[in-house]
Coordinates of C-alpha atoms in Angstrom, one line a residue:
M1 CA -126.3 180.3 -78.7
F2 CA -123.6 179.8 -76.1
F3 CA -126.0 180.6 -73.2
R4 CA -128.7 178.5 -74.7
N5 CA -126.4 175.4 -75.0
R6 CA -125.2 176.0 -71.4
F7 CA -128.7 176.2 -70.1
L8 CA -129.7 172.9 -71.9
F9 CA -126.5 171.2 -70.5
L10 CA -127.3 172.3 -66.9
L11 CA -130.9 171.2 -67.3
A12 CA -129.8 167.7 -68.5
L13 CA -127.3 167.4 -65.6
A14 CA -130.0 168.3 -63.1
A15 CA -132.3 165.7 -64.6
L16 CA -129.6 163.1 -64.3
L17 CA -128.8 163.9 -60.7
A18 CA -132.5 163.7 -59.8
F19 CA -132.8 160.3 -61.5
L20 CA -129.7 159.0 -59.6
S21 CA -131.1 160.2 -56.3
L22 CA -134.4 158.5 -56.8
S23 CA -132.6 155.3 -57.8
L24 CA -130.4 155.3 -54.7
Q25 CA -133.5 155.8 -52.5
F26 CA -135.3 152.9 -54.2
L27 CA -132.3 150.6 -53.7
H28 CA -132.1 151.7 -50.0
L29 CA -128.5 152.9 -50.4
I30 CA -129.2 156.3 -48.8
P31 CA -131.7 157.0 -46.0
V32 CA -135.1 158.4 -46.9
N33 CA -136.1 159.4 -43.3
P34 CA -134.7 162.6 -41.8
V35 CA -131.5 162.1 -39.8
K36 CA -130.8 164.1 -36.7
E37 CA -127.5 165.9 -36.2
D38 CA -126.1 163.1 -34.1
G39 CA -126.4 160.7 -37.0
V40 CA -129.1 158.6 -35.4
N41 CA -132.2 157.8 -37.5
S42 CA -135.2 159.2 -35.6
K43 CA -137.5 156.5 -36.8
N44 CA -135.2 153.5 -36.7
R45 CA -133.1 153.6 -33.5
K46 CA -133.2 149.9 -32.9
R47 CA -130.7 147.8 -34.9
I48 CA -132.4 144.6 -35.9
M49 CA -129.5 142.5 -37.2
P50 CA -126.6 141.7 -34.8
D51 CA -123.1 142.8 -35.7
P52 CA -121.5 139.4 -36.6
L53 CA -118.0 140.7 -35.6
T54 CA -119.0 141.9 -32.1
E55 CA -122.2 140.2 -31.0
T56 CA -123.0 136.6 -30.1
P57 CA -126.3 135.4 -31.6
P58 CA -128.9 134.9 -28.9
I59 CA -129.5 131.3 -27.9
D60 CA -132.9 130.0 -28.8
P61 CA -134.1 127.8 -25.9
I62 CA -136.8 126.1 -28.0
Y63 CA -134.3 125.1 -30.7
E64 CA -131.9 123.8 -28.1
A65 CA -134.6 121.8 -26.5
K66 CA -135.5 120.2 -29.8
F67 CA -131.8 119.3 -30.3
Y68 CA -131.7 117.8 -26.9
C69 CA -134.8 115.6 -27.6
N70 CA -133.0 114.1 -30.6
I71 CA -136.3 112.9 -32.2
P72 CA -135.5 110.2 -34.8
G73 CA -136.5 111.1 -38.4
I74 CA -133.9 113.5 -39.8
P75 CA -131.1 111.8 -41.7
E76 CA -127.8 112.3 -39.9
R77 CA -124.5 113.2 -41.5
S78 CA -121.6 111.5 -39.8
M79 CA -117.8 111.9 -40.0
E80 CA -117.0 108.6 -38.3
G81 CA -114.6 106.5 -40.2
H82 CA -113.1 109.2 -42.4
A83 CA -109.3 109.0 -42.9
P84 CA -106.7 109.0 -45.7
H85 CA -106.9 105.8 -47.7
Y86 CA -103.5 104.5 -46.4
F87 CA -104.7 104.6 -42.8
K88 CA -106.1 101.4 -41.1
L89 CA -108.7 101.5 -38.4
V90 CA -107.6 99.3 -35.5
S91 CA -109.9 100.0 -32.6
V92 CA -113.1 102.0 -31.7
H93 CA -114.3 103.1 -28.2
V94 CA -117.8 104.4 -27.9
L95 CA -119.3 106.3 -24.9
I96 CA -123.0 106.8 -25.1
R97 CA -125.8 108.4 -23.1
H98 CA -128.9 106.4 -22.8
G99 CA -131.8 107.2 -25.1
D100 CA -135.0 109.1 -24.4
R101 CA -136.5 108.3 -21.0
Y102 CA -139.5 109.0 -18.8
P103 CA -138.9 111.7 -16.2
L104 CA -136.9 110.9 -13.0
Y105 CA -139.0 113.5 -11.1
A106 CA -142.7 114.3 -11.0
I107 CA -144.2 117.7 -10.6
P108 CA -146.4 117.5 -7.4
K109 CA -150.2 117.6 -7.8
T110 CA -150.1 117.3 -11.5
K111 CA -150.9 114.4 -13.8
R112 CA -147.9 112.4 -15.1
P113 CA -147.4 112.5 -18.8
N114 CA -149.3 109.6 -20.4
I115 CA -146.4 107.8 -22.3
D116 CA -146.6 104.2 -23.4
C117 CA -143.3 102.4 -22.9
T118 CA -144.2 99.2 -24.8
L119 CA -142.5 98.6 -28.1
V120 CA -144.8 98.7 -31.1
P121 CA -143.0 98.4 -34.5
N122 CA -145.8 100.1 -36.4
R123 CA -145.9 103.1 -34.0
K124 CA -143.8 106.1 -34.7
P125 CA -140.9 106.6 -34.2
S126 CA -139.8 103.2 -35.4
H127 CA -136.9 101.4 -37.1
P128 CA -136.7 98.6 -39.6
R129 CA -134.9 96.4 -37.0
L130 CA -137.2 97.1 -34.1
E131 CA -139.3 94.0 -34.5
A132 CA -136.3 91.8 -34.9
F133 CA -134.7 93.5 -31.8
I134 CA -137.8 92.6 -29.7
G135 CA -137.6 89.0 -30.9
H136 CA -133.9 88.6 -30.2
M137 CA -134.2 90.2 -26.7
S138 CA -137.0 87.8 -25.9
K139 CA -134.8 84.8 -26.8
L140 CA -132.3 85.5 -24.0
G141 CA -131.5 82.5 -22.0
S142 CA -128.8 81.4 -19.6
E143 CA -126.1 81.6 -22.2
A144 CA -125.8 85.4 -21.8
K145 CA -122.8 86.4 -19.6
M146 CA -123.8 89.4 -17.5
D147 CA -122.9 90.5 -14.0
S148 CA -125.5 89.4 -11.5
T149 CA -126.9 93.0 -11.0
L150 CA -127.7 93.1 -14.8
S151 CA -128.9 89.6 -15.3
S152 CA -132.3 90.3 -13.5
M153 CA -133.0 93.4 -15.5
P154 CA -135.5 93.5 -18.5
R155 CA -133.8 93.6 -21.9
Y156 CA -136.3 96.1 -23.3
P157 CA -139.0 98.5 -21.9
S158 CA -142.5 97.0 -21.6
H159 CA -144.8 99.0 -19.4
L160 CA -148.1 100.5 -20.8
L161 CA -147.5 103.5 -18.6
C162 CA -143.8 104.3 -18.3
E163 CA -142.2 103.9 -14.9
M164 CA -139.9 106.7 -13.6
G165 CA -136.7 106.9 -15.6
E166 CA -137.7 104.1 -18.0
L167 CA -136.4 104.0 -21.5
T168 CA -139.1 104.8 -24.1
Q169 CA -139.6 103.4 -27.6
T170 CA -138.0 106.7 -28.9
G171 CA -134.9 105.8 -26.8
V172 CA -134.7 102.3 -28.2
V173 CA -135.0 103.7 -31.8
Q174 CA -132.4 106.3 -31.2
H175 CA -129.8 103.7 -30.4
L176 CA -130.9 101.3 -33.1
R177 CA -130.1 104.2 -35.4
N178 CA -126.7 104.8 -33.7
G179 CA -125.9 101.1 -34.0
Q180 CA -126.9 100.9 -37.7
L181 CA -124.8 104.0 -38.5
L182 CA -121.8 102.6 -36.8
Q183 CA -122.3 99.2 -38.5
D184 CA -122.4 100.8 -41.9
I185 CA -119.1 102.6 -41.2
Y186 CA -117.0 100.3 -39.1
I187 CA -118.1 96.9 -40.2
K188 CA -119.3 97.3 -43.8
K189 CA -116.7 99.9 -44.8
H190 CA -113.7 99.2 -42.6
N191 CA -114.2 95.6 -41.6
L192 CA -113.3 96.4 -38.0
I193 CA -115.0 93.2 -36.6
P194 CA -114.1 89.9 -38.4
S195 CA -117.0 87.6 -39.4
D196 CA -115.8 85.0 -36.9
W197 CA -115.6 87.5 -34.0
S198 CA -115.7 86.3 -30.5
A199 CA -116.2 87.7 -27.0
K200 CA -112.6 88.8 -26.8
H201 CA -113.1 91.3 -29.6
L202 CA -115.7 93.3 -27.5
Y203 CA -115.7 95.1 -24.2
L204 CA -119.1 96.1 -22.9
E205 CA -119.9 98.0 -19.7
T206 CA -123.0 99.7 -18.4
T207 CA -124.3 101.3 -15.2
G208 CA -126.9 99.4 -13.2
K209 CA -129.9 101.2 -14.7
S210 CA -132.3 99.4 -17.0
R211 CA -132.2 102.4 -19.4
T212 CA -128.5 102.2 -19.9
L213 CA -128.4 98.4 -20.3
Q214 CA -131.3 98.5 -22.8
S215 CA -129.7 101.4 -24.7
G216 CA -126.5 99.4 -25.0
L217 CA -128.3 96.3 -26.2
A218 CA -130.2 98.3 -28.8
L219 CA -127.0 99.8 -30.2
L220 CA -125.2 96.5 -30.1
Y221 CA -128.0 94.6 -31.8
A222 CA -128.0 97.1 -34.8
F223 CA -124.2 97.0 -34.8
L224 CA -124.0 93.2 -34.8
P225 CA -127.5 92.0 -35.9
D226 CA -128.7 88.7 -34.4
F227 CA -125.5 88.4 -32.3
D228 CA -124.8 85.1 -30.5
W229 CA -125.7 85.7 -26.8
N230 CA -122.7 83.4 -25.8
K231 CA -120.3 86.0 -27.1
I232 CA -121.9 88.9 -25.1
N233 CA -120.6 89.8 -21.7
F234 CA -122.0 93.1 -20.2
R235 CA -120.1 94.2 -17.1
H236 CA -121.7 96.3 -14.4
Q237 CA -120.3 99.6 -13.4
W238 CA -121.6 100.9 -10.1
S239 CA -120.3 104.4 -10.6
A240 CA -121.9 106.9 -13.0
I241 CA -118.4 108.4 -13.7
F242 CA -116.9 104.9 -14.3
C243 CA -114.2 105.4 -11.7
T244 CA -114.0 101.6 -11.0
G245 CA -111.5 101.1 -8.2
N246 CA -110.2 104.7 -8.1
C247 CA -113.3 106.6 -6.8
V248 CA -111.8 108.0 -3.6
C249 CA -110.8 111.6 -4.5
P250 CA -111.5 114.3 -1.9
I251 CA -110.3 117.2 -4.2
R252 CA -112.7 116.1 -6.9
N253 CA -115.6 116.3 -4.5
H254 CA -114.4 119.7 -3.4
Y255 CA -114.6 121.2 -6.9
L256 CA -117.9 119.6 -7.5
G257 CA -119.2 121.3 -4.4
E258 CA -117.7 124.6 -5.6
D259 CA -119.6 124.3 -8.9
Q260 CA -122.8 123.5 -7.1
R261 CA -122.4 126.7 -5.0
R262 CA -121.8 128.6 -8.3
Q263 CA -124.9 127.0 -9.7
Y264 CA -127.0 128.1 -6.7
S265 CA -125.7 131.6 -6.8
L266 CA -126.6 132.0 -10.4
R267 CA -130.1 130.7 -9.8
V268 CA -131.0 133.0 -6.9
T269 CA -129.8 136.1 -8.7
N270 CA -132.0 135.3 -11.7
I271 CA -135.1 137.3 -10.8
H272 CA -137.0 136.3 -14.0
L273 CA -136.5 132.6 -13.1
E274 CA -137.6 133.1 -9.5
K275 CA -140.8 134.9 -10.7
T276 CA -141.4 132.1 -13.2
Y277 CA -141.1 129.5 -10.4
A278 CA -143.4 131.5 -8.2
D279 CA -146.0 131.8 -11.0
M280 CA -145.9 128.0 -11.7
A281 CA -146.1 127.2 -8.0
K282 CA -149.2 129.4 -7.7
I283 CA -150.8 127.5 -10.7
I284 CA -150.1 124.1 -9.2
G285 CA -150.9 125.2 -5.6
I286 CA -147.7 124.3 -3.8
P287 CA -144.9 126.3 -2.2
T288 CA -142.3 127.6 -4.6
K289 CA -139.5 125.8 -2.7
Q290 CA -141.3 122.5 -3.2
L291 CA -141.7 123.1 -6.9
R292 CA -138.1 124.0 -7.3
A293 CA -137.0 120.8 -5.5
S294 CA -139.0 118.7 -7.9
N295 CA -136.7 119.8 -10.8
P296 CA -139.6 120.7 -13.1
I297 CA -137.5 121.0 -16.2
D298 CA -137.0 117.2 -16.2
S299 CA -140.7 116.6 -16.4
L300 CA -141.4 119.5 -18.8
L301 CA -138.8 118.2 -21.2
C302 CA -140.6 114.9 -21.4
H303 CA -143.9 116.8 -22.3
F304 CA -142.0 118.8 -24.8
C305 CA -140.1 115.9 -26.5
H306 CA -143.3 113.8 -26.8
N307 CA -145.5 116.7 -27.8
V308 CA -147.7 116.3 -24.8
S309 CA -149.5 119.4 -23.3
F310 CA -147.9 120.9 -20.2
P311 CA -149.8 120.2 -16.9
C312 CA -152.9 122.2 -16.1
T313 CA -154.9 122.7 -12.8
K314 CA -158.0 124.7 -11.9
N315 CA -155.7 127.7 -11.5
G316 CA -154.4 127.6 -15.1
C317 CA -151.7 125.9 -17.1
I318 CA -148.0 125.8 -17.3
T319 CA -147.1 127.5 -20.6
M320 CA -144.4 127.5 -23.2
E321 CA -143.1 130.8 -21.8
H322 CA -142.5 129.1 -18.4
F323 CA -140.6 126.4 -20.1
K324 CA -138.5 128.8 -22.2
V325 CA -137.4 130.8 -19.1
I326 CA -136.3 127.6 -17.3
K327 CA -134.6 126.2 -20.3
A328 CA -132.8 129.5 -21.0
H329 CA -131.5 129.6 -17.5
Q330 CA -130.2 126.0 -17.9
L331 CA -128.3 127.1 -21.0
E332 CA -126.9 130.1 -19.2
D333 CA -125.8 127.8 -16.4
E334 CA -123.9 125.7 -18.9
K335 CA -122.2 128.7 -20.4
E336 CA -121.1 130.1 -16.9
R337 CA -119.9 126.6 -15.9
Q338 CA -117.4 126.7 -18.8
E339 CA -116.1 130.1 -17.7
K340 CA -115.7 129.6 -14.0
K341 CA -113.5 126.4 -14.3
Y342 CA -114.7 124.7 -11.1
Y343 CA -116.5 122.1 -13.2
Y344 CA -113.4 121.7 -15.4
L345 CA -111.2 120.9 -12.4
Y346 CA -113.8 118.5 -11.2
A347 CA -114.0 116.9 -14.6
L348 CA -110.3 116.3 -14.9
L349 CA -110.3 114.2 -11.7
A350 CA -113.7 112.6 -12.3
T351 CA -112.8 111.3 -15.8
Y352 CA -109.2 110.2 -15.3
P353 CA -110.0 106.6 -14.4
L354 CA -112.1 106.2 -17.5
L355 CA -109.7 108.0 -19.9
N356 CA -106.8 106.0 -18.4
Q357 CA -108.6 102.8 -19.2
T358 CA -109.1 104.0 -22.7
V359 CA -105.5 104.9 -23.2
N360 CA -104.3 101.6 -21.7
R361 CA -106.6 99.5 -24.0
M362 CA -105.5 101.4 -27.1
Q363 CA -101.8 101.1 -26.1
R364 CA -102.2 97.3 -25.8
I365 CA -103.8 97.2 -29.2
A366 CA -101.0 99.3 -30.7
E367 CA -98.4 96.9 -29.1
G368 CA -100.2 93.9 -30.5
K369 CA -101.1 92.7 -27.0
G370 CA -104.8 93.5 -26.9
E371 CA -107.8 92.2 -28.9
E372 CA -110.6 94.5 -27.9
L373 CA -111.6 96.0 -31.3
F374 CA -114.9 97.6 -30.1
V375 CA -115.5 99.0 -26.7
L376 CA -118.9 100.3 -25.5
Y377 CA -119.7 102.2 -22.4
S378 CA -123.4 102.8 -21.9
A379 CA -123.8 105.7 -19.5
H380 CA -125.5 109.0 -18.5
D381 CA -125.2 112.7 -19.1
V382 CA -123.2 113.0 -15.9
T383 CA -120.7 110.6 -17.5
L384 CA -120.3 112.3 -20.9
S385 CA -120.5 115.9 -19.8
P386 CA -117.3 115.8 -17.6
V387 CA -115.4 113.8 -20.3
L388 CA -116.2 116.6 -22.8
S389 CA -115.1 119.2 -20.3
A390 CA -111.9 117.4 -19.4
L391 CA -110.9 117.0 -23.0
G392 CA -111.3 120.7 -23.5
I393 CA -114.1 120.6 -25.9
T394 CA -115.8 123.7 -24.6
E395 CA -118.0 124.3 -27.6
A396 CA -119.9 121.0 -27.2
R397 CA -123.5 121.1 -26.3
F398 CA -124.8 119.3 -23.2
P399 CA -125.2 115.6 -24.0
R400 CA -128.6 115.0 -25.6
F401 CA -130.6 111.8 -25.5
A402 CA -128.6 109.0 -27.2
A403 CA -125.5 111.2 -27.5
R404 CA -122.3 109.4 -28.6
L405 CA -118.7 110.2 -28.1
V406 CA -116.3 108.1 -30.3
F407 CA -112.6 107.5 -30.0
E408 CA -111.0 106.0 -33.1
L409 CA -107.5 104.6 -33.2
W410 CA -105.8 104.5 -36.6
K411 CA -102.6 103.1 -37.8
D412 CA -100.6 104.9 -40.5
G413 CA -100.1 102.4 -43.3
E414 CA -97.1 104.3 -44.7
K415 CA -95.3 104.6 -41.3
N416 CA -96.2 101.3 -39.8
K417 CA -95.5 102.2 -36.1
E418 CA -97.3 105.5 -36.0
Y419 CA -100.8 105.7 -34.5
F420 CA -103.3 108.5 -34.6
L421 CA -106.5 109.4 -32.8
R422 CA -109.8 110.9 -33.9
I423 CA -112.5 112.0 -31.4
L424 CA -116.1 112.5 -32.7
Y425 CA -119.1 113.9 -30.8
N426 CA -122.5 113.1 -32.4
G427 CA -120.7 112.5 -35.7
V428 CA -118.7 115.7 -35.7
D429 CA -114.9 115.5 -35.6
V430 CA -113.8 117.5 -32.5
S431 CA -110.2 116.2 -32.4
S432 CA -108.9 119.7 -33.1
Q433 CA -110.9 121.2 -30.3
T434 CA -109.3 119.1 -27.6
S435 CA -106.7 120.8 -25.4
F436 CA -104.0 118.4 -26.3
C437 CA -104.4 118.6 -30.1
R438 CA -105.6 122.1 -30.7
D439 CA -102.1 123.6 -31.2
Y440 CA -100.9 120.7 -33.2
N441 CA -103.8 121.0 -35.6
Q442 CA -103.3 124.7 -36.1
R443 CA -99.6 124.3 -36.7
Y444 CA -99.5 121.3 -39.0
N445 CA -103.0 121.2 -40.4
K446 CA -103.1 117.4 -40.1
P447 CA -106.3 115.4 -40.4
M448 CA -105.6 113.4 -37.2
C449 CA -104.1 113.8 -33.8
P450 CA -101.0 111.8 -32.9
F451 CA -102.0 109.1 -30.3
D452 CA -98.9 110.0 -28.3
K453 CA -100.4 113.4 -27.5
F454 CA -103.5 111.8 -26.0
V455 CA -101.3 109.5 -23.9
H456 CA -99.2 112.4 -22.6
F457 CA -102.4 114.3 -21.8
V458 CA -103.8 111.5 -19.7
N459 CA -100.6 110.5 -18.0
L460 CA -99.3 114.0 -17.2
D461 CA -101.3 117.0 -18.4
M462 CA -104.5 116.1 -16.5
F463 CA -102.6 116.6 -13.2
S464 CA -100.7 119.9 -13.9
P465 CA -103.6 122.2 -12.8
F466 CA -103.2 120.6 -9.4
N467 CA -99.4 120.9 -9.2
A468 CA -99.2 117.1 -9.2
T469 CA -97.8 114.4 -11.5
N470 CA -100.2 111.5 -10.6
Y471 CA -103.8 110.9 -9.8
Y472 CA -103.2 110.0 -6.1
D473 CA -101.4 113.3 -5.3
A474 CA -103.8 115.4 -7.4
C475 CA -106.8 113.9 -5.4
R476 CA -105.2 114.7 -2.1
R477 CA -103.5 118.0 -2.7
R478 CA -104.0 120.4 0.3
L479 CA -106.1 123.4 -0.6
F480 CA -104.9 126.8 0.8

């Protein structure tokens, strides 16, 4: 009897172990394929999922290109205007890149993309205020105060076939959306601009390109609908980096040249890119050097953003694979630019005049001596990009069409003389990413950055990498 019971026990145990083994295989908790002695699965050597602790996810050039296009339609979440209830918003400075535009360069021997630059309210993409915007821009008379360079420019795009660099309807709509978003937050919620506002409450500045003026007007119209032209004074800025009267800076130019040499070195060592250029040049029927000089990514991005087929010739067509290779290299260039620091040193000196203006205006507001509640700079990617770099916001993407960088000055209602700063990029609070507030945020976990830290950064810290204490000396420091 004893041996019979023992046999039945062992049989039941064997059945249980067999059941558990099959269950584990079904749940993929143990391998079902033979494993070699070195522990590597002979049929599954390639690891599909990246290790989140050690590997950076690969950058998708198509996704990044779509983000860059910034096609209107997706509702946007924004963190502008967020603060504890006892804080009061006292001033806002906005730096924008112009909206979507027609290419600045044409690919030789190919047909230009057929894009209509007239404004048609019932054509997508559109905006509820587009028709009213057209009407208001058409009413402009002599009452508008603009520098002479700007006064002769059209207030909105109007060509059936876009001219080179012209703002498109998409670009106008992008900034109508920006303006409406800022109106909802700063005027309707925070009452930043009084109902009886005047010209003294605004400071408006733009470069001498129609696309920046028109972008600024579109944002301003949605921000202050049906504004009185007598209260509008757009100033002309001749420099793309807004350096005004402080543009002579030899060391700035030196570091820009160093970064351009870095850029060239990266390009010539990218064999895949050079082969792509050679293949595209063969399709078009021009020398590779000529194609490269035409900056084809600029034109191809226009095709991509407007869903227009890439150029074709009798030899074939430029394909999405060509586009992906060039865009991927562009993203790699941006990554290396952050690592090598030449661009960062250039950016510190290039953006000091603009950031110094921002600090001075905010200080006057804090002291009760200034009245500029809303400041708008309408600019370019070459304006925003160095500002982001100088501030130390290394994780920021390259400025997309209609990108916006916002500086908010807040007053602490409980401690009446304390002021704080928030910086937002495309609606995301990046204050804690700045070089001057990163440590403060980590140490005190505060929702805002003390304004004094921004002042100290602009007045002193921006010059320390050059062993200088002021802009003049930093710009003329002898290089060894």
